[in-house]
Coordinates of N, CA and C in Angstrom, one line a residue:
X823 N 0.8 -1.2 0.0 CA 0.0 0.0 0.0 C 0.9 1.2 0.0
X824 N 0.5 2.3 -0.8 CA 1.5 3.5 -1.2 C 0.5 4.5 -0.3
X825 N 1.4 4.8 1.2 CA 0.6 5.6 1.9 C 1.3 6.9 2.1
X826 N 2.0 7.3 1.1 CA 2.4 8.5 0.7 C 1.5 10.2 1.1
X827 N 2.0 11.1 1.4 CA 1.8 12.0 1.5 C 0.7 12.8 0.5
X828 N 1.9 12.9 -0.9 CA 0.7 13.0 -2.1 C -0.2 12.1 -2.7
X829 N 0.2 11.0 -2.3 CA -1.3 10.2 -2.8 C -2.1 10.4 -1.9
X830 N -2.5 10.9 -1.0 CA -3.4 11.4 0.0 C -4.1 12.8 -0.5
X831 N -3.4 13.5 -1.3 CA -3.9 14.9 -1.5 C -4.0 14.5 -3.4
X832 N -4.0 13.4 -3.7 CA -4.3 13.5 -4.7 C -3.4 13.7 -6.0
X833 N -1.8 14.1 -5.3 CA -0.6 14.1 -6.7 C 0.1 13.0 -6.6
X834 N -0.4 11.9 -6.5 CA 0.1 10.3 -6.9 C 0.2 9.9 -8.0
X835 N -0.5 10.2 -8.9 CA -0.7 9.2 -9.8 C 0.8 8.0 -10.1
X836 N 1.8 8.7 -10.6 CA 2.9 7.4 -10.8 C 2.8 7.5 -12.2
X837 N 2.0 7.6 -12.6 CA 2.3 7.7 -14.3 C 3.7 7.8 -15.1
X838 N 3.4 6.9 -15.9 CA 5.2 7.3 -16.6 C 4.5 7.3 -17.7
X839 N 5.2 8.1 -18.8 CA 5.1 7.7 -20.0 C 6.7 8.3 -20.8
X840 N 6.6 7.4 -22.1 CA 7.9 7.2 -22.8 C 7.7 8.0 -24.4
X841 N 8.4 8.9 -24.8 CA 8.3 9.3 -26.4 C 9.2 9.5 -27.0
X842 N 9.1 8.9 -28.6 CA 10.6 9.3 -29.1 C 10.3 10.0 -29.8
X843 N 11.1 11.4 -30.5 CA 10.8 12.0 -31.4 C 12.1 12.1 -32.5
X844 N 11.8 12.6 -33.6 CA 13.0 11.9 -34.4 C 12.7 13.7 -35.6
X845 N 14.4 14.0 -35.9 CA 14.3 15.0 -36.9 C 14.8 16.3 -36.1
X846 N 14.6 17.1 -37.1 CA 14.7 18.4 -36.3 C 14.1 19.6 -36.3
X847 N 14.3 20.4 -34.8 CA 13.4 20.9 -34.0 C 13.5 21.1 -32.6
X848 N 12.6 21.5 -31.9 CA 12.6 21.7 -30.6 C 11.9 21.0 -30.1
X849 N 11.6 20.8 -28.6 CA 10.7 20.2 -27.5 C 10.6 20.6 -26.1
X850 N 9.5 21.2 -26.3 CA 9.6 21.7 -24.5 C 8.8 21.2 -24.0
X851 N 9.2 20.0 -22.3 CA 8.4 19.6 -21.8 C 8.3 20.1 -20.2
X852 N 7.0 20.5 -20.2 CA 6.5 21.1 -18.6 C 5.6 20.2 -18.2
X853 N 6.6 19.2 -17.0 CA 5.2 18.9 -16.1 C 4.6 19.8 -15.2
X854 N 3.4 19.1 -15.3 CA 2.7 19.7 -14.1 C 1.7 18.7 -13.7
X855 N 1.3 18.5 -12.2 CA 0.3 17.8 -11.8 C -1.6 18.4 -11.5
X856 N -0.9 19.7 -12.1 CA -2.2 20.2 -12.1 C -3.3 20.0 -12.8
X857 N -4.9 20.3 -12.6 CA -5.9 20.5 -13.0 C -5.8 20.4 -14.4
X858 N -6.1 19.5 -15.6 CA -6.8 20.1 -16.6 C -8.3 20.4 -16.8
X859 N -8.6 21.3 -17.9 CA -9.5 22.0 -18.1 C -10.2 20.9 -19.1
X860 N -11.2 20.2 -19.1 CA -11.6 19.1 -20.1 C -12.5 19.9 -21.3
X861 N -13.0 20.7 -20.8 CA -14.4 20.9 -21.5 C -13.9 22.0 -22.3
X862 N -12.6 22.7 -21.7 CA -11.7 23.6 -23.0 C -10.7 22.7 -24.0
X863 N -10.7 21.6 -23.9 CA -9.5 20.8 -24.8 C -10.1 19.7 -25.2
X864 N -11.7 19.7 -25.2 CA -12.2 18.7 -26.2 C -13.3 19.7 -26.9
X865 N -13.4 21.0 -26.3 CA -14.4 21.8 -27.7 C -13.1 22.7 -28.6
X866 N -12.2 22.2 -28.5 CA -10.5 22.6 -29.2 C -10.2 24.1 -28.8
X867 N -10.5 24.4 -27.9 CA -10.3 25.9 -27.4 C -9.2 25.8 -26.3
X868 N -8.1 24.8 -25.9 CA -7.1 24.6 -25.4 C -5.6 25.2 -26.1
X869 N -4.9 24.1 -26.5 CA -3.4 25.1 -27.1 C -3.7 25.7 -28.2
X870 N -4.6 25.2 -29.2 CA -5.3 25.8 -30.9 C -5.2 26.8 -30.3
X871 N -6.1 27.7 -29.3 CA -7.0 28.8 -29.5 C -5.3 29.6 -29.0
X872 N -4.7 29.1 -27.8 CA -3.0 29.8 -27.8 C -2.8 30.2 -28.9
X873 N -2.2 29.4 -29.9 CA -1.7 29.6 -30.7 C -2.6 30.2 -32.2
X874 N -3.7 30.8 -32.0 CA -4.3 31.4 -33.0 C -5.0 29.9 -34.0
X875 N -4.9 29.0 -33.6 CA -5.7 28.0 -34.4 C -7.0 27.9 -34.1

């Protein structure tokens, strides 16, 4: 049993994930364990509307 501090408040998850990207370019990655916004990033008003799309 994982009786961890933030699994108690809810920033447990443990998630990993793995990606390869290939070519050239940039990549910036920010985690964060915070909130997403669901109902802005499936009516596409999430990074699109950032970036003018």
């Amino acid at each position: 049993t994982d009786a961890q501090l933030k699994t108690l408040i809810g920033r447990g998850s443990g998630e990993t994930i793995q990606m390869q990207f290939a070519g050239d370019g940039w990549l910036l990655v920010q985690p964060s364990e915070g909130r997403v916004d669901v109902a802005a990033t499936a009516s596409g008003r999430g990074l699109g509307n950032l970036l003018g799309g």
